[in-house]
Tab-separated table of C-alpha atoms in Angstrom:
chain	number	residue	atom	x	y	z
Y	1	UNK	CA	-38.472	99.858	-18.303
Y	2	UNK	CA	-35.573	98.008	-17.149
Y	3	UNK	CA	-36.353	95.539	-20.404
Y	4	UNK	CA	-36.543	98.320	-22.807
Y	5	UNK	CA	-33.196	99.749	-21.342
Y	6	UNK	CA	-31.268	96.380	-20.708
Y	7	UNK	CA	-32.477	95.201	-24.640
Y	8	UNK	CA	-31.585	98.894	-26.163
Y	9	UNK	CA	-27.650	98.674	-24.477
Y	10	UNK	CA	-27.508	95.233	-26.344
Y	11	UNK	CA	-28.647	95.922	-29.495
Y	12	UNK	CA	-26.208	99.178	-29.815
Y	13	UNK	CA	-23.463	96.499	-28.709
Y	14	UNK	CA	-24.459	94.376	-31.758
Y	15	UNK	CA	-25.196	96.541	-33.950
Y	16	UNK	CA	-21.274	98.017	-32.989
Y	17	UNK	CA	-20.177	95.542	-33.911
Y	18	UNK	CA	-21.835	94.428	-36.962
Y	19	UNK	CA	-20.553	98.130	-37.767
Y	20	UNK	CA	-16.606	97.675	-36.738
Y	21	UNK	CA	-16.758	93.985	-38.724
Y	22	UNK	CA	-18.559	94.766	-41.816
Y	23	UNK	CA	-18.782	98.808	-42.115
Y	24	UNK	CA	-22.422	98.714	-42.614
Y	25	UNK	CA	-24.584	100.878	-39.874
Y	26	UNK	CA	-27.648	99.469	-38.897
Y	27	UNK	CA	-30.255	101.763	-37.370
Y	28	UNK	CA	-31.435	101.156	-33.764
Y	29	UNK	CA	-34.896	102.248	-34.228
Y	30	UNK	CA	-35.210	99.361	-37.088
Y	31	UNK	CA	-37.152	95.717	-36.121
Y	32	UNK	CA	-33.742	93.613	-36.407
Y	33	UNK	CA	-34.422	90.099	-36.850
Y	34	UNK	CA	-31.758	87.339	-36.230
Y	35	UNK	CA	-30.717	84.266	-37.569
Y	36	UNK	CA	-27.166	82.944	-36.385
Y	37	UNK	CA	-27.178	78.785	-36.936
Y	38	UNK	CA	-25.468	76.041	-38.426
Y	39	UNK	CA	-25.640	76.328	-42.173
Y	40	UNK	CA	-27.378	73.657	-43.552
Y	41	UNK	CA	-30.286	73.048	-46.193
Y	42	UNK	CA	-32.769	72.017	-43.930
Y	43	UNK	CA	-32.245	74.961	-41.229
Y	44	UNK	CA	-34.066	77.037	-44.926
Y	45	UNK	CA	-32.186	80.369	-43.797
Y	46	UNK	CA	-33.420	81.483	-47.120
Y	47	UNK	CA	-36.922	81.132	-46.524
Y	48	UNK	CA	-37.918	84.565	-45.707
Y	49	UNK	CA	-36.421	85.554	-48.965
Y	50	UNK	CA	-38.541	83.268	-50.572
Y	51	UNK	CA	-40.498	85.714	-52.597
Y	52	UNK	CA	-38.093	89.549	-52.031
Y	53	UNK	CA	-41.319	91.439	-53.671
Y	54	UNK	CA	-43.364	90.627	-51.180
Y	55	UNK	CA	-40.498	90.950	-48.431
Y	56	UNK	CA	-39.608	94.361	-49.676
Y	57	UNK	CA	-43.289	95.613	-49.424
Y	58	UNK	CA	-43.683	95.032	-46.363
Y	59	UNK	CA	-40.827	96.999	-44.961
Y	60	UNK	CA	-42.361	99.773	-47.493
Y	61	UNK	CA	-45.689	99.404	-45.742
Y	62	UNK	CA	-45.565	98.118	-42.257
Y	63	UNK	CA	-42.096	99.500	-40.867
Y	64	UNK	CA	-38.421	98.860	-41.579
Y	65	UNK	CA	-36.530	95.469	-41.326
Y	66	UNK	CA	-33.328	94.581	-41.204
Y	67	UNK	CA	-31.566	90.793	-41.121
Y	68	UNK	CA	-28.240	89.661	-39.585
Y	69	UNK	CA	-27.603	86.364	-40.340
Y	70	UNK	CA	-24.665	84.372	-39.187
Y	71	UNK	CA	-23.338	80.561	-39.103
Y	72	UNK	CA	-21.276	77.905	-40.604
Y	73	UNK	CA	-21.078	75.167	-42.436
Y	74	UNK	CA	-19.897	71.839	-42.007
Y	75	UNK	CA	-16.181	72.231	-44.659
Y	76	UNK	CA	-17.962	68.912	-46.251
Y	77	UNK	CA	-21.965	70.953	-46.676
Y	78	UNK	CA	-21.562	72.078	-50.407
Y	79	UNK	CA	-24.997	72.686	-49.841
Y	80	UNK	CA	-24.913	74.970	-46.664
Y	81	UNK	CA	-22.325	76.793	-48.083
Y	82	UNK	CA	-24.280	77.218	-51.181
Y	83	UNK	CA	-26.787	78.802	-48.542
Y	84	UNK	CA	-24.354	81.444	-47.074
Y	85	UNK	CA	-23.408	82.464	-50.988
Y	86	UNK	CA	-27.491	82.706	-51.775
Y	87	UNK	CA	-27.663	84.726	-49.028
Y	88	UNK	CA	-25.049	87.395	-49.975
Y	89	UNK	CA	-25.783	87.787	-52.761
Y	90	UNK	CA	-29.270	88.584	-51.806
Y	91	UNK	CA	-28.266	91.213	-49.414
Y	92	UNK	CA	-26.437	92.906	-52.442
Y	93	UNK	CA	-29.317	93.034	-54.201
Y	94	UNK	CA	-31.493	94.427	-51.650
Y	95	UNK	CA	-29.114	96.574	-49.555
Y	96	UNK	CA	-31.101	100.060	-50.334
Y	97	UNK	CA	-34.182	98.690	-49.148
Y	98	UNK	CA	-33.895	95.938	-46.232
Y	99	UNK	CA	-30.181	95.722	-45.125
Y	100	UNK	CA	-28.943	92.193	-44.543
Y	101	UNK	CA	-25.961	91.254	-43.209
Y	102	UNK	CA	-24.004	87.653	-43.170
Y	103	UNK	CA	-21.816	87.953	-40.619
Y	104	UNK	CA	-18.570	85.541	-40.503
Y	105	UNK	CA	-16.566	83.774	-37.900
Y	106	UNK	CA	-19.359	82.414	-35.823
Y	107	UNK	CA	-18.776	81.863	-32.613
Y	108	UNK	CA	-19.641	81.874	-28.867
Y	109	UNK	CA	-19.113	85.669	-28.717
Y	110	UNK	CA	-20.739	86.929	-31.345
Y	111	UNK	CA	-23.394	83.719	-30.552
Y	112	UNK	CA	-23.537	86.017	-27.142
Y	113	UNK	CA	-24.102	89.618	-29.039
Y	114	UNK	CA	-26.464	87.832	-31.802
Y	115	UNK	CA	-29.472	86.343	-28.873
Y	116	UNK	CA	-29.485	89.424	-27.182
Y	117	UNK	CA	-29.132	92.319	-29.307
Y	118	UNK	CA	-31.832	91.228	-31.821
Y	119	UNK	CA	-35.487	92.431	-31.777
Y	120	UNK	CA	-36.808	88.998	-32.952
Y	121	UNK	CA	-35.185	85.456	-33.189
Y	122	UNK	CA	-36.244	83.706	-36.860
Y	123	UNK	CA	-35.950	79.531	-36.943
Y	124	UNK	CA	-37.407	77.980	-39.989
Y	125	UNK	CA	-36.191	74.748	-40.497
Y	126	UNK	CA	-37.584	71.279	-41.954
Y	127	UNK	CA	-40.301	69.681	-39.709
Y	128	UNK	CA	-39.708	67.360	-38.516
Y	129	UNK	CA	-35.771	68.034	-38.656
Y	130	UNK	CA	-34.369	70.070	-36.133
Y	131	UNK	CA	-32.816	68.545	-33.528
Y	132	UNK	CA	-33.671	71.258	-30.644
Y	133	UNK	CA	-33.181	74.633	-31.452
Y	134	UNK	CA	-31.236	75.844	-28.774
Y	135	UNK	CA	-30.060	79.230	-29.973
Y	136	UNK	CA	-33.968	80.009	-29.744
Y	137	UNK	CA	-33.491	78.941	-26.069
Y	138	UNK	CA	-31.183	81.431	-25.121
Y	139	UNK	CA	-32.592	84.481	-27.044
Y	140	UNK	CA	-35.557	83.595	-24.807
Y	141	UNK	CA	-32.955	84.280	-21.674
Y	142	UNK	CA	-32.735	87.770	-23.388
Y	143	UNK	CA	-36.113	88.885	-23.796
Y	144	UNK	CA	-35.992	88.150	-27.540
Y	145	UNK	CA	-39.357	86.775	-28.368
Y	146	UNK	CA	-38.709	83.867	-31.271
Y	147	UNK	CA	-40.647	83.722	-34.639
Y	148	UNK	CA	-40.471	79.584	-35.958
Y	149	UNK	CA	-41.927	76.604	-37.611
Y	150	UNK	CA	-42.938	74.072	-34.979
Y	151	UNK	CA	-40.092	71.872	-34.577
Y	152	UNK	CA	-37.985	71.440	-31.708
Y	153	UNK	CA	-38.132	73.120	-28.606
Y	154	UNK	CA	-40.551	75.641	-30.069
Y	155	UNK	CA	-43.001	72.808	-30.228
Y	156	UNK	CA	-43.030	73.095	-26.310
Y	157	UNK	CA	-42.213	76.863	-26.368
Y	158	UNK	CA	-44.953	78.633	-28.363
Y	159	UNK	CA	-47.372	80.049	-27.003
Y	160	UNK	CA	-49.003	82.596	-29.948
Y	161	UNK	CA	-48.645	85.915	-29.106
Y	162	UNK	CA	-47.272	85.510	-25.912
Y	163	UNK	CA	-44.326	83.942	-25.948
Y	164	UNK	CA	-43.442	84.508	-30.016
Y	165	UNK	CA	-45.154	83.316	-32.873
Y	166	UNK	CA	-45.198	80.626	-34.948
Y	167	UNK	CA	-44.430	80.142	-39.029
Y	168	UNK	CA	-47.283	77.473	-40.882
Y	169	UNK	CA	-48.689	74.668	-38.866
Y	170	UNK	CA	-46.994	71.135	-37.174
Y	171	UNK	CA	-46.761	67.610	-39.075
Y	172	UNK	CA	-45.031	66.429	-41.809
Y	173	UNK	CA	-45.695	67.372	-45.130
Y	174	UNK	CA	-44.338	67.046	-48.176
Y	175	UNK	CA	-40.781	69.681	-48.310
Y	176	UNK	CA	-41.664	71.467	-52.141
Y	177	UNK	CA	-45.412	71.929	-50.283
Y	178	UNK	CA	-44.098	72.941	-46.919
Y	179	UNK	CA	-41.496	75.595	-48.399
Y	180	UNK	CA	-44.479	77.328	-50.030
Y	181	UNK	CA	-46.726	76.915	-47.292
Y	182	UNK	CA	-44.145	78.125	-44.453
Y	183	UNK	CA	-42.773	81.059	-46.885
Y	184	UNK	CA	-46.382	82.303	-47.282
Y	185	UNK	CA	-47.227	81.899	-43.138
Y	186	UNK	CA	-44.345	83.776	-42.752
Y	187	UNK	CA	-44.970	86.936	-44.588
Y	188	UNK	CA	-48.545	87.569	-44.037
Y	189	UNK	CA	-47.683	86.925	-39.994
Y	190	UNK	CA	-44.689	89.337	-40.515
Y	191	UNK	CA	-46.775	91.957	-42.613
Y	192	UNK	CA	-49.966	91.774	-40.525
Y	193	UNK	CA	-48.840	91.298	-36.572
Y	194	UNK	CA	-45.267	91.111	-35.837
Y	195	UNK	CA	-44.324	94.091	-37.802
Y	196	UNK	CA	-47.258	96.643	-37.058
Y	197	UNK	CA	-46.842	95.351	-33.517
Y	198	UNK	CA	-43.317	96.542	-33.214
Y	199	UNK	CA	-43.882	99.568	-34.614
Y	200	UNK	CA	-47.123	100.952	-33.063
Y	201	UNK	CA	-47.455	99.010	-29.934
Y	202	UNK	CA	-44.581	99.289	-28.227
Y	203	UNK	CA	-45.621	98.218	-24.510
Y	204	UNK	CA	-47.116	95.336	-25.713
Y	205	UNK	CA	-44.036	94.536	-27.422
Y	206	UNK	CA	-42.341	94.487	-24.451
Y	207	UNK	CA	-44.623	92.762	-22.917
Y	208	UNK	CA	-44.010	89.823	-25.057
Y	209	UNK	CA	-40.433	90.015	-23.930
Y	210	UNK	CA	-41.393	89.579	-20.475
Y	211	UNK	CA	-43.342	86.439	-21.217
Y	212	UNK	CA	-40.097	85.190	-23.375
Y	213	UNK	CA	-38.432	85.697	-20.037
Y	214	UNK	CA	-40.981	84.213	-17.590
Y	215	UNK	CA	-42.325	81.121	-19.625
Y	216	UNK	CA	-40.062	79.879	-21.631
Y	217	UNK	CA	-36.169	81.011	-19.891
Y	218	UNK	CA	-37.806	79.679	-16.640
Y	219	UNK	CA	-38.193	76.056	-17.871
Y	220	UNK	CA	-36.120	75.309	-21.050
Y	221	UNK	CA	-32.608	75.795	-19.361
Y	222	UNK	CA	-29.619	73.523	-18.907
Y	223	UNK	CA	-30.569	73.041	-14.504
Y	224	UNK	CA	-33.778	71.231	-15.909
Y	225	UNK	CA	-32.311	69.262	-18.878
Y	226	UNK	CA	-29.077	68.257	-16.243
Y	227	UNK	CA	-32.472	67.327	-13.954
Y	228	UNK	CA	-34.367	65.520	-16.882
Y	229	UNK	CA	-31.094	63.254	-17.821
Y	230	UNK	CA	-30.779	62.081	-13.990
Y	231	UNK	CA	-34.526	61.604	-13.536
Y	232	UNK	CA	-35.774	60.378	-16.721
Y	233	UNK	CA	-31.853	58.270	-17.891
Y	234	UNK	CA	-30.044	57.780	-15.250
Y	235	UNK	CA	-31.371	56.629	-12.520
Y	236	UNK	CA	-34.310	54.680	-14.450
């Protein structure tokens, strides 16, 4: 209970503010699903628009979604900027059905608002590119279970159904192949567990924010990587 109340005080406080920024009210009662990164190609923010049909459906059929997204790019990443663009211009197109909203002026803040008033943290990016992952990290610290291709910390961190879920499987493969691969992985997961799950099992929704909490905020913190650098670097 004191999950469900702590979580519901922080997603009014985002979704406050995603209403004083943009004018756009979100509802309260809809799965929100985050996304707040640097804006790069290889992070694929777009993935989960990868085929809107089939994104659209299921928020017809299994339960409501709705996306805030937020990030920069590097001034010098035509092609993460080309990113933020795709992705307003798809939540124009879809606004009646699945609101999404690309929220600007990232920072530490709205970072703050973004891991803990979100129902579920999304992370697709490249395998094997991403460096860590750490915004995952600290939606864990909130409760926020994470839904990502294993890469990064998530590697460590997944633990199906417990602590998240993950999108496609590990190892390399070739990027035109993995795009399709992940973007499929990701919708029937979406459509078939995370969504229904939300919606019509509550408590063990929760419960999967309690294991967010317990197994993964209890080891991937900054006290053990400060411990890992003197153990493992410095004093080696």
């Amino acid at each position: 209970d004191e999950i469900r109340t702590a979580h519901i005080v922080a997603k009014a406080r985002l979704l406050t503010a995603i209403r004083e920024r943009t004018g756009l009210s979100l509802s309260v009662d809809s799965l929100t699903i985050g996304f707040a990164r640097r804006a790069t190609p290889y992070k694929r923010a777009d993935l989960v628009f990868s085929d809107i049909g089939r994104l659209l459906d299921i928020a017809k059929d299994c339960g409501p979604l709705q996306f805030v997204f937020a990030g920069k790019a590097h001034p010098n990443d035509y092609g993460g900027k080309e990113f933020i663009r795709r992705i307003v211009a798809i939540a124009r197109e879809i606004e009646n059905q699945v609101p999404v909203v690309y929220l600007e002026n990232y920072d530490l803040d709205l970072g703050k608002l973004l891991v803990s008033g979100a129902d579920l943290w999304l992370n697709t990016p490249q395998r094997p590119l991403e460096a860590s992952g750490t915004s995952g990290m600290k939606a864990a610290h909130n409760g926020v279970p994470s839904f990502g291709t294993l890469d990064g910390w998530w590697v460590e961190g997944h633990i199906e159904g417990l602590t998240g879920w993950s999108i496609g499987e590990s190892g390399e493969v070739p990027p035109e192949s993995m795009n399709r691969q992940d973007a499929a992985a990701l919708y029937e997961k979406l459509g078939s567990t995370i969504v229904p799950l939300y919606y019509q099992q509550r408590e063990r929704w929760i419960d999967v924010m309690r294991q967010s909490i317990a197994l993964n905020a209890s080891y991937f913190n900054t006290h053990r990587m400060v411990q890992q650098y003197v153990t493992n670097a410095y004093i080696t």
